[in-house]
Coordinates of C-alpha atoms in Angstrom, one line a residue:
X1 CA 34.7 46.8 44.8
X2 CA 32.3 45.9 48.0
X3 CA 29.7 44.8 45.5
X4 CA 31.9 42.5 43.8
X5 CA 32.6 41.2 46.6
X6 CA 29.3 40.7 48.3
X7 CA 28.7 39.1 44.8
X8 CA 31.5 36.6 44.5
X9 CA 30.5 36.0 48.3
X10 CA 27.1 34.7 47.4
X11 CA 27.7 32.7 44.3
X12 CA 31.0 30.8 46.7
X13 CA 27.7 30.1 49.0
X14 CA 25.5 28.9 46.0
X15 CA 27.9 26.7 44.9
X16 CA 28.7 25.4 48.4
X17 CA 25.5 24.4 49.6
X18 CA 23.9 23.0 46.1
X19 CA 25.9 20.2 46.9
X20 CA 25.3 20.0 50.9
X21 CA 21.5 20.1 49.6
X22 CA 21.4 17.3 47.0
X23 CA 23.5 14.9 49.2
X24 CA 21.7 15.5 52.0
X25 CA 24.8 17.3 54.5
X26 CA 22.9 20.4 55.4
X27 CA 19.5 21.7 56.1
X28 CA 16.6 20.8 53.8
X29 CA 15.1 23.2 51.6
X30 CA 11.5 22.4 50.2
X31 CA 11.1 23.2 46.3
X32 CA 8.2 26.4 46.4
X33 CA 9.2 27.6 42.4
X34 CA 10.5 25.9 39.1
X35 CA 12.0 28.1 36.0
X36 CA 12.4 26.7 32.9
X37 CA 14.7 28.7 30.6
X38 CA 17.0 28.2 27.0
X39 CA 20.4 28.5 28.4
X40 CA 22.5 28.9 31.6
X41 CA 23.0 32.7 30.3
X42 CA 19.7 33.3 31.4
X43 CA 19.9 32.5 34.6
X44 CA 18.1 34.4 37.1
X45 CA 19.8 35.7 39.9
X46 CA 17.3 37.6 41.9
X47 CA 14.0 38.4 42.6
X48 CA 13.1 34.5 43.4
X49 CA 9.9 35.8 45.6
X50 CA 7.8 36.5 41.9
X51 CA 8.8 32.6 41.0
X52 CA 6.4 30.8 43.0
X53 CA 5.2 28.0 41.3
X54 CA 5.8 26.9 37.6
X55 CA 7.5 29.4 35.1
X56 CA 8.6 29.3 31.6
X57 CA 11.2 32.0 30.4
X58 CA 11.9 32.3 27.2
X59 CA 11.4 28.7 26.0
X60 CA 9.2 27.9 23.3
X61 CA 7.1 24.4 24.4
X62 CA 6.1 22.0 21.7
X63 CA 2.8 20.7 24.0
X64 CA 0.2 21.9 26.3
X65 CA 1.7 24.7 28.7
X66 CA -0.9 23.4 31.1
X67 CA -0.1 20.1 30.9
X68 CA 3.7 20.6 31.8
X69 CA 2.7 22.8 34.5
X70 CA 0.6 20.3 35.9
X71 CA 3.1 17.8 36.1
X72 CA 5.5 19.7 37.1
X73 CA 3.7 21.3 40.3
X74 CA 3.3 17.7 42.1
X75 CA 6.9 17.8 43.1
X76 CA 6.0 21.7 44.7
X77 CA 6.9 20.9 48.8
X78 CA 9.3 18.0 48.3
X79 CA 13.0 18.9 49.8
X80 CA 15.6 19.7 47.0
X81 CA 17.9 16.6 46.4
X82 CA 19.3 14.4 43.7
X83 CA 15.6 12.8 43.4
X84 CA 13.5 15.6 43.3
X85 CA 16.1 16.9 40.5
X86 CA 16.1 13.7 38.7
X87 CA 12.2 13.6 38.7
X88 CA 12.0 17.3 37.5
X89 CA 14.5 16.6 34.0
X90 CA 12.4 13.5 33.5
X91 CA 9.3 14.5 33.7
X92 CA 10.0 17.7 31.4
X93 CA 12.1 15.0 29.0
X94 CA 9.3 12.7 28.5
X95 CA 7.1 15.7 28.2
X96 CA 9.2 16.6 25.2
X97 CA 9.2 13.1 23.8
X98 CA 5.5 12.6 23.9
X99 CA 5.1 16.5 22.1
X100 CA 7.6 14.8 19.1
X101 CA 10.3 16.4 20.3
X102 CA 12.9 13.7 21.7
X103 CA 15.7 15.2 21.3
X104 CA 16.6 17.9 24.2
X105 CA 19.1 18.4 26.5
X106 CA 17.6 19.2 30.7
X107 CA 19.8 20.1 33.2
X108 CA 20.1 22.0 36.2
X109 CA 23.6 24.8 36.1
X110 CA 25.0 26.0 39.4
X111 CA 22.6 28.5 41.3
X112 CA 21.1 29.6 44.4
X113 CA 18.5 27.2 45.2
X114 CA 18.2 29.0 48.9
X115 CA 14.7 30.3 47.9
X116 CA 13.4 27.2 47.1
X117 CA 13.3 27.9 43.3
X118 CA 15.1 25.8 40.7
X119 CA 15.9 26.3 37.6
X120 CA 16.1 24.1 34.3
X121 CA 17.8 24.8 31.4
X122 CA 16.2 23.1 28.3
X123 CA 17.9 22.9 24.9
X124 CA 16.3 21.5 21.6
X125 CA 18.7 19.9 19.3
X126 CA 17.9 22.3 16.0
X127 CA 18.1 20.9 12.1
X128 CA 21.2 21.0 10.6
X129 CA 20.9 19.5 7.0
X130 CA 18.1 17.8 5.1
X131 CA 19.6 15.3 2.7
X132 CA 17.9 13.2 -0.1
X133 CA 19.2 9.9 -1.0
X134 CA 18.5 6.7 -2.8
X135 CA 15.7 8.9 -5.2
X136 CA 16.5 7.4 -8.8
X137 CA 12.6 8.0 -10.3
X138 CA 11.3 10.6 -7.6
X139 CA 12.9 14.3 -8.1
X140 CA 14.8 15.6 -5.4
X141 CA 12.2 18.9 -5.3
X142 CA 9.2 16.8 -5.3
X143 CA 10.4 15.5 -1.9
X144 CA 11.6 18.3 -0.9
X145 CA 8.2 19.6 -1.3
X146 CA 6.6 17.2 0.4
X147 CA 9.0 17.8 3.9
X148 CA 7.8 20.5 6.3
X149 CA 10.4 20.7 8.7
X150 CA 13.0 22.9 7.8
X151 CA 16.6 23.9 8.7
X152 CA 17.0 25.4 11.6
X153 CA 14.1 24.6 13.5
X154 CA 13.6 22.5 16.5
X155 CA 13.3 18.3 15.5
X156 CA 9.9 17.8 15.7
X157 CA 9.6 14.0 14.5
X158 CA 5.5 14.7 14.4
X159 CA 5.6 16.6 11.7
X160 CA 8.9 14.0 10.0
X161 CA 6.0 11.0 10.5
X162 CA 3.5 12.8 8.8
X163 CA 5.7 13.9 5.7
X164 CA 7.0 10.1 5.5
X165 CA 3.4 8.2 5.9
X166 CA 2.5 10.9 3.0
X167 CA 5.0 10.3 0.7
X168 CA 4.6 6.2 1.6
X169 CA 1.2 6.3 0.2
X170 CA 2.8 5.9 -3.6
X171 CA 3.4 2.2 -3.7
X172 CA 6.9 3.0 -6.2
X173 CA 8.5 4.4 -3.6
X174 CA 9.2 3.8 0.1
X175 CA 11.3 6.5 2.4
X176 CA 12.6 6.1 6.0
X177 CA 14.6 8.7 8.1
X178 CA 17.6 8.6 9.7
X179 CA 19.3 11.2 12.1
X180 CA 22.7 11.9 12.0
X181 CA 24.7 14.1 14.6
X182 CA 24.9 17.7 13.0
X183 CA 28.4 19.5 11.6
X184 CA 27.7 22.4 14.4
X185 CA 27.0 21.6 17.9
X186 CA 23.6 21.2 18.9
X187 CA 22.4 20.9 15.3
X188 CA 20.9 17.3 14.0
X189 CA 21.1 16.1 10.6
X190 CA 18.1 14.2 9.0
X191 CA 18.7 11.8 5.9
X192 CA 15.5 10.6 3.8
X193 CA 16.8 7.4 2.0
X194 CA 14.1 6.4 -0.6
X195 CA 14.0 3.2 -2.5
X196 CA 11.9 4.1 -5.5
X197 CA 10.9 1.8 -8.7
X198 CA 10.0 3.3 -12.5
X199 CA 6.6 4.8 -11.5
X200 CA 5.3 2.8 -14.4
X201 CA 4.1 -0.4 -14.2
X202 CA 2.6 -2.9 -17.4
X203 CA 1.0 -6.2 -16.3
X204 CA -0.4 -9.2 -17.8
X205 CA -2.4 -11.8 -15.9
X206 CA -5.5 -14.7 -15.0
X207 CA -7.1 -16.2 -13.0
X208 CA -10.1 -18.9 -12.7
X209 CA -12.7 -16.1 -10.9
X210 CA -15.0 -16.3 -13.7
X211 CA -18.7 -17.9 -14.0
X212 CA -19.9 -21.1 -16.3
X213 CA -22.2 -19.2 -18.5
X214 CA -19.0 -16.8 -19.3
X215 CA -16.3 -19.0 -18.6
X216 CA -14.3 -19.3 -15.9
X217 CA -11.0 -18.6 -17.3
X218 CA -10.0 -14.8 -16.9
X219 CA -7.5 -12.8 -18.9
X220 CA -6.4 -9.4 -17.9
X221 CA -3.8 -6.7 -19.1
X222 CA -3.0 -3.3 -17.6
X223 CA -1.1 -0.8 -17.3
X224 CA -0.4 1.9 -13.9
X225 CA 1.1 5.3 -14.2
X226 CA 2.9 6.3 -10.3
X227 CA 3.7 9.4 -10.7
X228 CA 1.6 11.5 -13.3
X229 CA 2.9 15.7 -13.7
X230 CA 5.7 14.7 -10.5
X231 CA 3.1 15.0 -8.4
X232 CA 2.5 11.2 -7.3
X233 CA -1.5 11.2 -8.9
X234 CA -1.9 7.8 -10.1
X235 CA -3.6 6.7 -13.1
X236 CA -4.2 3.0 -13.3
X237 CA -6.2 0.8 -16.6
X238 CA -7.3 -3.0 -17.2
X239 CA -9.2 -5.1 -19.6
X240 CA -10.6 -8.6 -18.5
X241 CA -11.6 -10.8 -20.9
X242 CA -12.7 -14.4 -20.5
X243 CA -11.4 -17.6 -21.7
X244 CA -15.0 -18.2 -23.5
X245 CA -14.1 -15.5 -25.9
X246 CA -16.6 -12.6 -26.7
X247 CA -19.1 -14.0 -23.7
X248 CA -17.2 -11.9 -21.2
X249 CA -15.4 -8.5 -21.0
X250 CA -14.6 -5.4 -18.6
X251 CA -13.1 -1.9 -18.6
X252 CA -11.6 -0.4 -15.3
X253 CA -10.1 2.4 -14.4
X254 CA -8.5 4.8 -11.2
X255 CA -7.4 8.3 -11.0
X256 CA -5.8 9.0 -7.3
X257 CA -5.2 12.8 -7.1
X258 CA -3.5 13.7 -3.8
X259 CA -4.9 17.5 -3.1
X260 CA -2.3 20.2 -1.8
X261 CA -4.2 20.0 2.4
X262 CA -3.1 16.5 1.7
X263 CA -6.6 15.0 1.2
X264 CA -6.9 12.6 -1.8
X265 CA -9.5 12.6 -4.3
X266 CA -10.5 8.5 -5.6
X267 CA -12.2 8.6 -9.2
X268 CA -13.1 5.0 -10.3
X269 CA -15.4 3.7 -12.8
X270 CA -16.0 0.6 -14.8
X271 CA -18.0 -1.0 -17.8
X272 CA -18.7 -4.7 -18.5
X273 CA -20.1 -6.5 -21.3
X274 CA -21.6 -10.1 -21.4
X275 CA -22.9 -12.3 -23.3
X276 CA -24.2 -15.5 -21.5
X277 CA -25.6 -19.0 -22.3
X278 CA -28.8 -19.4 -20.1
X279 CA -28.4 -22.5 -17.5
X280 CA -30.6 -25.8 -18.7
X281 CA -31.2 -24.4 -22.0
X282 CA -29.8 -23.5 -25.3
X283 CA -30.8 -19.5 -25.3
X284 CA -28.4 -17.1 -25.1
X285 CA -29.0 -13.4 -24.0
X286 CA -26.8 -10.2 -23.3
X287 CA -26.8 -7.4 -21.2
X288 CA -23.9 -4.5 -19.8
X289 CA -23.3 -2.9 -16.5
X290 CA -21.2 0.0 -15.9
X291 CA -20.0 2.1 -12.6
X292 CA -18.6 5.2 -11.8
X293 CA -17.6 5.7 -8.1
X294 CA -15.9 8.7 -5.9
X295 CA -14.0 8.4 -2.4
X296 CA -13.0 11.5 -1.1
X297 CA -10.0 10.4 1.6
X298 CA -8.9 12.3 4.6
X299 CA -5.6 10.6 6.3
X300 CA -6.3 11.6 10.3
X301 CA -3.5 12.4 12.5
X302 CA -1.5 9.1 13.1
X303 CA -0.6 8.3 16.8
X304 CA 3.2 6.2 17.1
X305 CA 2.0 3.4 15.4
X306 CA -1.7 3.7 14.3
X307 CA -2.5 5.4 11.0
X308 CA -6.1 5.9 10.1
X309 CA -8.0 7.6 7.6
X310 CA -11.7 9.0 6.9
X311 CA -13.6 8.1 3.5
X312 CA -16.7 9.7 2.1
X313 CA -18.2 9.1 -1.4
X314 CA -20.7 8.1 -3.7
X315 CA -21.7 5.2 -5.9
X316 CA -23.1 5.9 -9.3
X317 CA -24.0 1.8 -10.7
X318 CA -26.1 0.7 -13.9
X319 CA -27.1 -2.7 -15.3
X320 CA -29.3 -4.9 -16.7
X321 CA -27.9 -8.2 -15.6
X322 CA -26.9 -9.8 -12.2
X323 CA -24.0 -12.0 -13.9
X324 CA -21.2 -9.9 -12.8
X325 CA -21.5 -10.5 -9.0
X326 CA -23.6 -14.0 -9.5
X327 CA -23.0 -17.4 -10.6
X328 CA -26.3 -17.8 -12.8
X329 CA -27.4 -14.9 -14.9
X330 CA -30.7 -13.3 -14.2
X331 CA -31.5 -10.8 -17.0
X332 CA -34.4 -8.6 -16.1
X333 CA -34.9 -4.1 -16.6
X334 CA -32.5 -1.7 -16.6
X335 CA -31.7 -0.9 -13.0
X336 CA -30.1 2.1 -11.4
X337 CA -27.9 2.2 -8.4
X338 CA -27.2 5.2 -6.2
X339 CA -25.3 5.3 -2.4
X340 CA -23.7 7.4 -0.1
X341 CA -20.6 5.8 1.5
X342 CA -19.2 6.5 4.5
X343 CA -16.0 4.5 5.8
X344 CA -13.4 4.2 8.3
X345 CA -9.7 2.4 7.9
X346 CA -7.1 2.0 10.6
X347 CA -3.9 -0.4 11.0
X348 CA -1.6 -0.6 13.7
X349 CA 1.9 -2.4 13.9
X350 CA 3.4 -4.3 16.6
X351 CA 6.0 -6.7 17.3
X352 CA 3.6 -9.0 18.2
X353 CA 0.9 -8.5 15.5
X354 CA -0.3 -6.1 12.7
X355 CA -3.6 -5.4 12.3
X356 CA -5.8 -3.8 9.8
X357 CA -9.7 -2.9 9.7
X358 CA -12.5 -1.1 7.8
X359 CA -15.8 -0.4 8.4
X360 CA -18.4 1.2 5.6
X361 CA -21.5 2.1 5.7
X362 CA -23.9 2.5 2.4
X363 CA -27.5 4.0 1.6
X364 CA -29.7 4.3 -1.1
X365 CA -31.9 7.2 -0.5
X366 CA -34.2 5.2 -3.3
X367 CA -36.5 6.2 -6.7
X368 CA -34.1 9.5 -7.5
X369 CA -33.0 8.4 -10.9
X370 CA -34.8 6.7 -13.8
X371 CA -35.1 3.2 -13.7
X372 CA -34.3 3.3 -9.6
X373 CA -37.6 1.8 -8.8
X374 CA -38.2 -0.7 -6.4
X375 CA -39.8 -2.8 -9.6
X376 CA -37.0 -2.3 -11.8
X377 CA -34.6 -4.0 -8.6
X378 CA -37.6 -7.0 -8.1
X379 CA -37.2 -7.7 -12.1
X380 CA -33.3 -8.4 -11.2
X381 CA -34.2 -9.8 -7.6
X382 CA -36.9 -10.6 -6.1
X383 CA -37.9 -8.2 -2.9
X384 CA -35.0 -6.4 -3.7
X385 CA -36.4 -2.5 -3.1
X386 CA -34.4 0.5 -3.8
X387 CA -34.4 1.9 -0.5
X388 CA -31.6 0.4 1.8
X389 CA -29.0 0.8 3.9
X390 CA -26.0 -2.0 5.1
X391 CA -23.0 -2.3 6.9
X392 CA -19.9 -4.2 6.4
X393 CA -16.7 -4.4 8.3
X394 CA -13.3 -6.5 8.3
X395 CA -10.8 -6.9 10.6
X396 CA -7.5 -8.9 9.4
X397 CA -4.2 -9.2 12.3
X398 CA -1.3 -10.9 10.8
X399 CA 0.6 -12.6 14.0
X400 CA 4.3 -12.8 13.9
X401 CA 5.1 -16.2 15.5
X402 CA 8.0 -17.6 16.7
X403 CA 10.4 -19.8 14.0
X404 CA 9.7 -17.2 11.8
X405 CA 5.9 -18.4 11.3
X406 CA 3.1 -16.7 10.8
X407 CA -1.1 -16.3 11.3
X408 CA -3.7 -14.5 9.7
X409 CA -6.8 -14.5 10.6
X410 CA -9.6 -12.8 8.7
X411 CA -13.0 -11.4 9.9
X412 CA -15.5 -9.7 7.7
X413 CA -19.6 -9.6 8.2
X414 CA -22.2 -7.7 6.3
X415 CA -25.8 -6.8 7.9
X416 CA -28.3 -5.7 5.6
X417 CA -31.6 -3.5 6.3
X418 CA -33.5 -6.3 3.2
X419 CA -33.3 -7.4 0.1
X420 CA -30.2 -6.1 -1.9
X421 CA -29.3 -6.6 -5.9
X422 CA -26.2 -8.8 -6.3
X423 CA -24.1 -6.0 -7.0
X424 CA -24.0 -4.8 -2.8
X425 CA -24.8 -8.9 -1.6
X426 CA -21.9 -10.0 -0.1
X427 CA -20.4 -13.1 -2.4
X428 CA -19.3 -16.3 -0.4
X429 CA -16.7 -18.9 -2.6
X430 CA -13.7 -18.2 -4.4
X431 CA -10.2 -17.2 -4.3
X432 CA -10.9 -14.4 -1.8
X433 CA -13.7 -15.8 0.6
X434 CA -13.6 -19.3 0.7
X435 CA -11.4 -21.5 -0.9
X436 CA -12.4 -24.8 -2.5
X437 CA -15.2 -23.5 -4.1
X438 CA -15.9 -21.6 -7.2
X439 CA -16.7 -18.5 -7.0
X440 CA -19.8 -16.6 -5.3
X441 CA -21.3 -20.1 -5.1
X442 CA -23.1 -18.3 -2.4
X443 CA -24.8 -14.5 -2.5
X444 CA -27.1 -13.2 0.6
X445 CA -27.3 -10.1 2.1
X446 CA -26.3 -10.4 5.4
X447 CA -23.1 -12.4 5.8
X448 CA -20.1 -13.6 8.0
X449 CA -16.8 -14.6 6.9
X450 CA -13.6 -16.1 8.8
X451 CA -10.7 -17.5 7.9
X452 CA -7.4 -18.6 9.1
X453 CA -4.2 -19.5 7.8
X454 CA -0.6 -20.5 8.9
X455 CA 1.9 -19.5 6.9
X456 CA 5.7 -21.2 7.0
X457 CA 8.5 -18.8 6.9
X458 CA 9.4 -17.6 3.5
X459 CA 12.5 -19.0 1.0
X460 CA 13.9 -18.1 -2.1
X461 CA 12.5 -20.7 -4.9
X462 CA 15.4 -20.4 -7.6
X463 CA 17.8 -18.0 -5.9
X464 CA 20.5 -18.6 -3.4
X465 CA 19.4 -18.7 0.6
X466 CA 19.8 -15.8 1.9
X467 CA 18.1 -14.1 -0.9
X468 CA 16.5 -10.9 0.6
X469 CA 12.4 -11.5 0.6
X470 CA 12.0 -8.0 -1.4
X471 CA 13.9 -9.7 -4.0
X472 CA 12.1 -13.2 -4.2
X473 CA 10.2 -15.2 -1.9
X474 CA 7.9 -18.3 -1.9
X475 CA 5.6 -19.3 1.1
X476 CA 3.6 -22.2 1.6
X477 CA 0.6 -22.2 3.6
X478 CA -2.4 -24.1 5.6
X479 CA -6.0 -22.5 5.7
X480 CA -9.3 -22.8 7.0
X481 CA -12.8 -20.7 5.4
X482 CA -15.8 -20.4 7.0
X483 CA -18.9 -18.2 5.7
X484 CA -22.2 -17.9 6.9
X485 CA -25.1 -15.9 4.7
X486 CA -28.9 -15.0 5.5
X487 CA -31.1 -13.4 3.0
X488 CA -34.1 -11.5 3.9
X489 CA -37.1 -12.4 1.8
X490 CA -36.7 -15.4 -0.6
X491 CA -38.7 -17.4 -2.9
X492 CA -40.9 -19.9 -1.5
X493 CA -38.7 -23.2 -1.2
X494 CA -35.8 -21.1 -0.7
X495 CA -33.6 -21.5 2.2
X496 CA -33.3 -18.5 3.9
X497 CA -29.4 -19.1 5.4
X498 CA -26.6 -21.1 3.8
X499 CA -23.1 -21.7 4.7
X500 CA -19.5 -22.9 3.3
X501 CA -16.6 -24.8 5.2
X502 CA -13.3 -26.1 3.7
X503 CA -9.7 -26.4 4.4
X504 CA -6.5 -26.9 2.2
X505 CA -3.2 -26.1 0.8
X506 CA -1.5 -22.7 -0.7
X507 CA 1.6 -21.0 -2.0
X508 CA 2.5 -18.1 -2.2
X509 CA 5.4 -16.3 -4.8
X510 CA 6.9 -13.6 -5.8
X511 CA 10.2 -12.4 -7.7
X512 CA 10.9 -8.8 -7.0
X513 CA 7.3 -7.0 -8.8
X514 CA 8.0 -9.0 -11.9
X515 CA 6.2 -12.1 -11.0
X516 CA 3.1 -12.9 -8.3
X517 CA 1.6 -16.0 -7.9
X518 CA -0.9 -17.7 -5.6
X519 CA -2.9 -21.2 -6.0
X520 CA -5.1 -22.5 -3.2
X521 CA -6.1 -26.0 -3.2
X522 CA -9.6 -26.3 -1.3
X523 CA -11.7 -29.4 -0.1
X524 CA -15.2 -28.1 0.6
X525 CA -16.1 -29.6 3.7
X526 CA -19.9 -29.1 3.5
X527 CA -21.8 -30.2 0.3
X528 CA -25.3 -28.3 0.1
X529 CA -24.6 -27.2 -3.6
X530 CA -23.0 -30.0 -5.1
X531 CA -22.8 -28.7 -8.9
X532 CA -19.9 -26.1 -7.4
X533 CA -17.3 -28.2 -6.5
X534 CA -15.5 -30.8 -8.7
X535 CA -15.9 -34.2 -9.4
X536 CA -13.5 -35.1 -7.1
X537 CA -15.0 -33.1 -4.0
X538 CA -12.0 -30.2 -4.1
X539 CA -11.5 -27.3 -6.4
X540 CA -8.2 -24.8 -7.0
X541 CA -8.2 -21.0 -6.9
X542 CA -5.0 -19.4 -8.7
X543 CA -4.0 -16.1 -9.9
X544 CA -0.9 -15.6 -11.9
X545 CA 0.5 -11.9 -13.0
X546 CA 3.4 -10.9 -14.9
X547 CA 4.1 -7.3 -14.8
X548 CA 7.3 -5.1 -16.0

């Protein structure tokens, strides 16, 4: 009876002075210990001398123990009031948020706080359900699958970001999470909603990115497979032909396996066949080129905003002719092309802008394979040698403007260690360099590119305003191409750097995945190569495609 007494005697003194001590009324009382523990039944009543510093009972941290306790031990000596209690739950709140655990409960029960020591009790909203919605082509196990949280655990959004940028990488399907309040308290719900198309896709297209002694008219067909076995590997065929029929014509193919340690495994490979009329003369001559190419991919840990990746692989190339990456056709020996590839991707996104860049870097270790000799390169291109090395990088923010505007600017440059064959130059002119010139009017091996566009906001062509963009869209446009090339050794007469400038028009459209289309009227603003542009001094780029 005397104990519980004594007992209900000390906690009436508890509770009377917390409240003298965080407002201040009654003697201050420097903080020497913090406890952190799962619930206000675990409160510790005694023994305060062995809690000197920072302690953790019982509760599992997501983060770096040390880092916690570091944090936490700057407010050791400061008197205990409301804004040494405040800082405490904020600092171990944000500690939580920054580990991918936002959402927990801090705060401080009634106790004796006499010692100095004060105790936390931290509570981590657990997973109630897991619900799949909106999946009409996906299978509700595959996703499942593909989601490592589970029920019952702490919310660890980490490991939700991971499991959604991974399951984003099919372009059928895009999933975003949503967190509900859970049925039982403390519990949280998560909902995936996905908005998935028919993982199969057939397309039919051109363009004008062809060559005069082929044509430059270019018909392609194709066909891409999402989700092969449900387990999102992508198969993906087309065949090119050119408007100058039988002078032109390619194969290509991609297999994208995505590997169970959620690496991916990139198998492409090509063949091309051509048939060419020879430039100021009636002779006609043929030659092939085929390529066979592997990226292994390994997706690094993203951070908020920033995803990035890791690329390693090699380039298997063979071919007799230069035509398929140059204007005028240069037939010469059989010529081999082996590389190592090593690359680097990021992107971030941000209110302001979204940004996206690459770097890759490629080397020939030289004469490994038949015809790989520096004399069967020269017989394509003169100087060219088969042992190299290059670099090439791009950089591309997209700035949201105000009005609903926006700007792209584009950065790319290649640096070369000599001489390259066509096939690794980097190609200046076109629909995807610069504008208002045909295409790879201009092939060096070291090379700058910029360009810049302003793009109006975008407006449904043939639908009612108001239209949502996903559903159709067209965007007009204003742009600006610059590109600047040096090549190592050239022929005697040769200029040794050349450049392209022009400005112009564009639109942009697009009706749901059905229809894409793009035209870009140019005006070459610097005339060094005269027999590239048009009559009239401007040329169009377009690509149309109509897929199903």
């Amino acid at each position: 009876m005397i104990s519980k007494c004594c007992f209900a005697a000390k906690l009436w003194l508890a509770v009377f002075f917390l409240p003298i001590c965080l407002f201040g009324g009654g003697p201050s009382i420097d903080l020497q210990g913090i406890v952190l523990i799962p619930s206000s039944h675990d409160l510790i009543e005694e023994g305060f001398e062995t809690f000197q510093g920072v302690h953790f009972q019982g509760v599992k941290l997501p983060g770096n123990l040390i880092t916690l306790r570091r944090q936490l031990s700057d407010l050791m000596g400061r008197p205990i009031n409301k804004a040494t209690i405040a800082a405490g739950e904020k600092t171990i709140r944000e500690f939580y948020k920054k580990s991918g655990h936002p959402l927990v409960h801090v705060k401080v029960p009634e106790q004796k706080i006499s010692d100095g020591v004060l105790q936390y009790v931290v509570t981590e909203a657990k997973v109630g359900k897991i619900e799949f919605t909106g999946n009409q082509w996906t299978p509700t196990k595959q996703l499942q699958r593909e989601i490592h949280q589970k029920e019952g655990t702490p919310v660890d959004t980490n490991i939700l970001e991971k499991d959604l940028i991974w399951l984003n990488r099919n372009p059928f399907r895009n999933t975003i999470m949503v967190l509900n309040p859970g049925e039982e308290e403390g519990t949280t719900d998560i909902q995936l909603i996905s908005d998935d198309a028919f993982p199969y896709r057939i397309y039919v297209g051109g363009d004008n990115t062809g060559f005069d002694a082929t044509g430059k008219g270019r018909f392609f067909a194709g066909v891409n497979f999402g989700n092969l076995f449900h387990l999102d590997q992508r198969l993906s065929y087309q065949y090119t032909v050119s408007t100058k029929w039988g002078n032109f014509y390619a194969h290509t193919g991609e297999y994208i396996v995505p590997l169970p340690w959620r690496h991916l495994l990139d198998l492409y490979g090509g063949y091309s066949g051509i048939h060419a009329t020879m430039p100021f003369s009636q002779m006609s001559s043929s030659g092939n080129a085929w390529q066979a190419s592997m990226r292994y991919i390994i997706p690094l840990t993203p951070a908020r905003a920033y995803t990035h990746e890791l690329k390693v692989g090699v380039d298997y190339k063979q071919t007799n002719v230069n035509l398929v990456f140059d204007a005028i056709p240069i037939l010469g020996n059989e010529a081999v092309v082996t590389q190592l590839v090593v690359g680097y991707f990021g992107a971030y996104e941000h209110p302001i802008a979204d940004t996206s860049f690459e770097v890759q870097w490629f080397a020939s270790p030289g004469d490994i394979f038949p015809h790989q000799s520096s004399k069967d390169y020269s017989s394509l291109r003169p100087g060219a040698k088969s042992r190299y090395t290059y670099l090439r990088a791009a950089v591309t923010p997209l700035f949201h403007l105000p009005k609903s505007l926006e700007a792209l600017l584009r950065a790319e440059f290649q640096v070369a260690s000599q001489n390259l064959l066509s096939s690794e130059q980097f190609g200046l002119g076109g629909l995807y360099t610069v504008r208002g010139y045909e295409e790879r009017v201009i092939n060096t091996d070291n090379a700058f590119l910029l360009s810049g566009e302003i793009r109006s906001p975008t407006m449904p062509l043939f639908a009612r305003r108001g239209t949502p963009r996903s559903v159709e869209m067209v965007q007009a446009l204003i742009f600006v191409d610059y590109g600047f090339g040096v090549n190592h050794d050239t022929l005697p007469g040769a200029r040794s750097y050349l450049y392209l400038l022009s400005s112009g028009l564009g639109l942009r459209y697009r009706y749901k995945y059905h229809v894409t289309g793009r035209v870009d009227w140019g005006v070459p603003l610097h005339h060094h190569i005269q027999k590239n542009v048009t009559q009239n001094g401007s040329h169009f780029n377009f690509s149309l495609i109509f897929s199903y």
